[in-house]
């Protein structure tokens, strides 16, 4: 008996000892498959048990298990789960999760020319919106709306479909660089962005990344405020697709379908998307409709080469929303938008109203990319791209007594744009990496006014020396159909409007640049140097105001050289604390629109333009990466010298006559601090917040020159005393809190609150307020806040739950906040003036949207 007892004791000890020594430790890092960014708060569970762990804010996890072998399941909200095996203590390394939507497991094509923050060791101030967030929260909004819950960003909806604007650190879209798969898409003429031309980009976006300030882009681009990178879907590894139907306020409806073959035998892959939308618009008489198409053809002949051809476009038309005085909105309601009635037109909008203006445009974009892996240390990435834009802003012209609409005059902005980007990457050794590349852009802009639709009669007289005096216009081209406008453009100068108030000219802008980056990185320290140099040429060709019949007048070629340099460094005190500092200087060539006294009617050079604009930026940051809380703190200071301000404003809302104001070089200084906080204190609940405080002012005084739309001088040499005035149009204080909670499996609710303060009207340099040495600066607009909310549920279907039916409801401006979005005027309140919330009612303003909603159903297969 004693021996039996001893045997049992020994056996128990052996079993316990065996169990003790069988204990395993599994480690790894969970990352997003698309952007290679860490996924904090991902769940790591030992399969068949409740034993688990969560990743920290760097994506790292450590799981201790008493089993000598087995499997772990890694999951994250919005991503596909993955099951991995382990055998003893194991370091699983980098584990990639794909977004849980229909077009997942994406291969980024042209990755060498897409400057994402994750591709560089030295940090920057950045926020990334991923595909699942875009899919759920976009609804029927423009791209700027989805970025409004990031620091120092303000989205202005603008009134009509696609008329939204984005301000970044107080700089408008002209001075924020927008990139589509590494391709610059701001207008080469003046830097502007028109979201109506890109209304389908969020349907095909894999991610949108906002890089505030200096950013990581190596190109010589207009990134004074920052850079927005839009990365689209390309090659899908797996077969799948989706069907989606959305309905929203004001009779909005959108239908979208997409399908991908996945990677086929032979290395081919095909992805296609088609969509159609239409709606009445939140503002009165801002109807619109359009389509989205996207085609990706991928080919991977071997492991070293990947090719992809992408074609996308968003033909659309939409009626525009004009500015009105605050007094008018208070009398008629904030949805008020003037439109004509009783117009005998084959293209009448429903309800018998004809808009004062309508945007019609089609701008297909194609790019061919080639990613070449040369060896284990080096690669070459190239993208050849082209776009051809055709369309116009058609405004209603009146005549007679009483004045009635006569015809729709199209201000046409056509272009042919070609470019090549190529980047060579070499990991020189364990610590040093090198990037060098070229950036070539060839642009031809074609601008003229024409009759897009006759409302009375079927002809119109015009006159110009180029056409031998008086001539008759009898044809319209395209009308309001963007497909017709694209395939039936007006190439006949004798069917274009010449004479007073009209124009007909072209410009050729050719750009050649080279860039490079050298980065050093070890475990704790990283540093980089970036540089680029470019030359840009401009030639303007005049037709409408040429002196001789049939002979165009060509300007002298203007050549400008520009460059930028950036340096930065970071230090990791430990895995939780990182600090960085970056600095940069841009010598930016003037825009084409800056170079001429009036680029619409004259080859005369603008005497105010003396050279390049100078932008100098400094920024510093601190990152805290904890298990449940992560935070980013950024400080910035940007000085912009030798800026030429070129602005236009409608002085007659019925007739859309314009005044054009140019200024002598001015100076802006933008500085501020930004804080982002991300938390996950309990499973399934994310609470994030941000606050940004800016101080954006003009420095020094300027001289203004004002012309009308015929080129005649209205005023010359007036001094505007703007020193110390606040830069307007974007709130200098923004804050927000967002929460997202998975109440039940795949059933989620979320909301975000945004606050805007220290918002000022536009600095109207030609106004009386700024022509007096005792100027009172920019008017201050009332602060406001908005709340958005959403609910979603995903119902798993099919074998192994591979298919799903997803429902989403969004309500924006939940409490129907009434607020002024921006003001184009700067009229202060004097004694006896009527004001609303401290704003003179004579100011031309826009109100923000009231409560809006959208509901969508999406079948993923």
Short mmCIF file of C-alpha atoms in Angstrom, two decimals, residues 275-469:
data_model
loop_
_atom_site.label_atom_id
_atom_site.label_comp_id
_atom_site.label_asym_id
_atom_site.label_seq_id
_atom_site.Cartn_x
_atom_site.Cartn_y
_atom_site.Cartn_z
CA UNK A 275 -23.26 52.76 -59.71
CA UNK A 276 -26.04 55.27 -60.29
CA UNK A 277 -27.32 58.03 -58.01
CA UNK A 278 -29.89 60.81 -58.15
CA UNK A 279 -31.61 63.15 -55.76
CA UNK A 280 -33.29 66.50 -55.22
CA UNK A 281 -30.64 68.00 -52.93
CA UNK A 282 -31.06 69.39 -49.42
CA UNK A 283 -31.06 72.98 -50.68
CA UNK A 284 -33.98 74.02 -52.90
CA UNK A 285 -33.56 73.35 -56.64
CA UNK A 286 -30.22 71.53 -56.37
CA UNK A 287 -31.23 68.36 -58.20
CA UNK A 288 -28.51 66.12 -59.54
CA UNK A 289 -27.68 62.71 -60.85
CA UNK A 290 -24.65 60.76 -61.97
CA UNK A 291 -22.93 57.46 -62.41
CA UNK A 292 -19.78 55.78 -61.12
CA UNK A 293 -17.69 53.25 -62.99
CA UNK A 294 -14.49 51.50 -62.01
CA UNK A 295 -12.53 48.81 -63.82
CA UNK A 296 -9.31 47.18 -62.67
CA UNK A 297 -7.40 44.63 -64.76
CA UNK A 298 -4.50 43.03 -62.97
CA UNK A 299 -1.83 40.67 -64.24
CA UNK A 300 0.83 38.91 -62.19
CA UNK A 301 3.01 36.83 -64.56
CA UNK A 302 5.45 35.90 -61.79
CA UNK A 303 6.46 36.83 -58.25
CA UNK A 304 8.60 39.76 -59.44
CA UNK A 305 6.11 41.62 -61.63
CA UNK A 306 2.61 42.95 -61.09
CA UNK A 307 0.73 45.05 -63.67
CA UNK A 308 -2.57 46.83 -63.22
CA UNK A 309 -4.75 48.96 -65.47
CA UNK A 310 -7.37 51.07 -63.69
CA UNK A 311 -10.08 53.17 -65.32
CA UNK A 312 -12.58 55.16 -63.26
CA UNK A 313 -14.95 58.05 -63.74
CA UNK A 314 -18.02 59.77 -62.30
CA UNK A 315 -20.06 61.59 -64.98
CA UNK A 316 -22.61 63.85 -63.31
CA UNK A 317 -24.71 66.96 -63.46
CA UNK A 318 -26.07 68.97 -60.55
CA UNK A 319 -27.78 72.29 -60.05
CA UNK A 320 -25.72 74.80 -58.07
CA UNK A 321 -26.52 76.67 -54.89
CA UNK A 322 -25.85 80.42 -54.99
CA UNK A 323 -24.82 82.66 -52.11
CA UNK A 324 -27.55 84.78 -50.57
CA UNK A 325 -27.57 87.42 -47.88
CA UNK A 326 -28.24 86.31 -44.33
CA UNK A 327 -31.31 88.53 -44.43
CA UNK A 328 -32.68 86.58 -47.40
CA UNK A 329 -32.24 83.25 -45.62
CA UNK A 330 -33.91 84.55 -42.49
CA UNK A 331 -36.89 85.63 -44.60
CA UNK A 332 -37.12 82.60 -46.92
CA UNK A 333 -35.57 79.76 -44.90
CA UNK A 334 -32.08 78.27 -44.90
CA UNK A 335 -32.90 75.91 -47.78
CA UNK A 336 -33.67 78.82 -50.09
CA UNK A 337 -32.00 78.79 -53.51
CA UNK A 338 -33.12 81.02 -56.35
CA UNK A 339 -34.38 79.35 -59.55
CA UNK A 340 -36.35 80.52 -62.59
CA UNK A 341 -39.92 79.39 -63.23
CA UNK A 342 -41.97 79.08 -66.38
CA UNK A 343 -38.96 78.46 -68.64
CA UNK A 344 -39.83 76.64 -71.88
CA UNK A 345 -36.95 74.16 -71.92
CA UNK A 346 -36.66 70.54 -73.05
CA UNK A 347 -34.37 70.00 -70.07
CA UNK A 348 -36.63 71.44 -67.37
CA UNK A 349 -36.04 70.00 -63.94
CA UNK A 350 -39.06 68.58 -62.18
CA UNK A 351 -41.39 71.06 -60.58
CA UNK A 352 -40.97 73.56 -63.42
CA UNK A 353 -37.90 75.26 -61.95
CA UNK A 354 -34.83 76.07 -63.98
CA UNK A 355 -31.63 76.60 -61.94
CA UNK A 356 -29.51 79.71 -62.16
CA UNK A 357 -26.51 77.47 -62.64
CA UNK A 358 -25.72 73.83 -63.35
CA UNK A 359 -22.46 71.89 -63.30
CA UNK A 360 -22.08 69.22 -66.00
CA UNK A 361 -18.85 67.22 -66.13
CA UNK A 362 -17.21 63.92 -67.04
CA UNK A 363 -13.58 63.27 -66.17
CA UNK A 364 -12.43 59.68 -66.71
CA UNK A 365 -9.01 58.77 -65.26
CA UNK A 366 -6.84 55.86 -66.34
CA UNK A 367 -3.55 54.67 -64.93
CA UNK A 368 -1.26 51.78 -65.76
CA UNK A 369 1.04 50.66 -62.98
CA UNK A 370 3.98 48.27 -62.87
CA UNK A 371 5.57 47.00 -59.69
CA UNK A 372 8.92 45.30 -60.30
CA UNK A 373 10.76 43.45 -57.54
CA UNK A 374 14.38 43.59 -58.63
CA UNK A 375 15.82 41.61 -55.73
CA UNK A 376 15.39 41.19 -51.98
CA UNK A 377 16.59 44.75 -51.37
CA UNK A 378 15.31 46.84 -54.27
CA UNK A 379 12.17 47.48 -56.29
CA UNK A 380 10.82 49.83 -58.96
CA UNK A 381 7.25 51.17 -58.98
CA UNK A 382 5.87 53.17 -61.92
CA UNK A 383 2.47 54.65 -62.78
CA UNK A 384 1.55 56.11 -66.18
CA UNK A 385 -1.72 58.05 -65.99
CA UNK A 386 -4.06 60.12 -68.14
CA UNK A 387 -7.32 62.00 -67.76
CA UNK A 388 -9.57 63.85 -70.18
CA UNK A 389 -12.06 66.26 -68.65
CA UNK A 390 -15.03 67.67 -70.56
CA UNK A 391 -17.77 69.83 -69.09
CA UNK A 392 -19.05 73.22 -68.08
CA UNK A 393 -20.76 75.33 -65.47
CA UNK A 394 -23.90 76.47 -67.29
CA UNK A 395 -25.42 79.67 -65.90
CA UNK A 396 -28.72 81.15 -66.99
CA UNK A 397 -28.51 84.42 -68.96
CA UNK A 398 -31.47 86.78 -69.07
CA UNK A 399 -32.71 89.51 -71.39
CA UNK A 400 -35.74 91.54 -72.42
CA UNK A 401 -38.19 93.58 -70.32
CA UNK A 402 -39.13 92.12 -67.96
CA UNK A 403 -35.96 90.08 -67.88
CA UNK A 404 -36.50 86.42 -68.68
CA UNK A 405 -34.04 83.55 -69.25
CA UNK A 406 -32.66 83.56 -72.80
CA UNK A 407 -30.04 80.78 -72.83
CA UNK A 408 -27.75 78.74 -70.61
CA UNK A 409 -24.17 79.96 -71.01
CA UNK A 410 -21.55 77.29 -70.47
CA UNK A 411 -18.20 78.19 -68.94
CA UNK A 412 -16.28 75.21 -70.29
CA UNK A 413 -13.19 73.80 -68.58
CA UNK A 414 -11.83 70.97 -70.70
CA UNK A 415 -8.44 69.38 -70.36
CA UNK A 416 -6.07 66.63 -71.50
CA UNK A 417 -3.64 65.54 -68.78
CA UNK A 418 -0.86 62.95 -68.91
CA UNK A 419 1.72 62.00 -66.33
CA UNK A 420 4.38 59.51 -65.30
CA UNK A 421 5.55 58.71 -61.76
CA UNK A 422 8.38 56.30 -61.10
CA UNK A 423 10.11 55.47 -57.83
CA UNK A 424 13.13 53.24 -57.17
CA UNK A 425 13.52 51.87 -53.63
CA UNK A 426 16.65 50.26 -52.22
CA UNK A 427 17.22 48.94 -48.70
CA UNK A 428 20.91 49.80 -48.70
CA UNK A 429 21.65 47.91 -45.50
CA UNK A 430 20.03 47.10 -42.17
CA UNK A 431 19.69 50.78 -41.28
CA UNK A 432 19.62 52.87 -44.49
CA UNK A 433 16.95 52.98 -47.20
CA UNK A 434 16.94 55.10 -50.36
CA UNK A 435 14.13 56.32 -52.65
CA UNK A 436 14.66 58.22 -55.90
CA UNK A 437 12.18 58.97 -58.65
CA UNK A 438 10.76 61.18 -61.38
CA UNK A 439 7.48 63.07 -61.70
CA UNK A 440 6.33 64.25 -65.14
CA UNK A 441 3.03 66.04 -65.90
CA UNK A 442 1.83 67.36 -69.27
CA UNK A 443 -1.37 69.41 -69.19
CA UNK A 444 -3.46 71.12 -71.87
CA UNK A 445 -6.39 73.24 -70.63
CA UNK A 446 -9.16 74.38 -73.00
CA UNK A 447 -11.43 77.16 -71.73
CA UNK A 448 -14.28 78.89 -73.52
CA UNK A 449 -17.84 80.07 -73.16
CA UNK A 450 -20.61 78.64 -75.27
CA UNK A 451 -24.36 78.27 -75.58
CA UNK A 452 -25.24 75.02 -73.85
CA UNK A 453 -28.98 75.39 -74.26
CA UNK A 454 -31.30 77.84 -76.06
CA UNK A 455 -34.26 78.84 -73.90
CA UNK A 456 -35.64 81.47 -76.31
CA UNK A 457 -35.11 81.09 -80.06
CA UNK A 458 -32.40 78.95 -81.64
CA UNK A 459 -29.52 81.31 -82.39
CA UNK A 460 -27.36 84.00 -80.82
CA UNK A 461 -25.10 86.65 -82.29
CA UNK A 462 -21.45 87.11 -81.25
CA UNK A 463 -18.45 89.05 -82.49
CA UNK A 464 -14.66 88.77 -82.49
CA UNK A 465 -11.73 89.67 -84.73
CA UNK A 466 -10.68 86.01 -84.72
CA UNK A 467 -13.97 85.12 -86.44
CA UNK A 468 -13.89 88.09 -88.82
CA UNK A 469 -16.39 90.24 -86.92
#
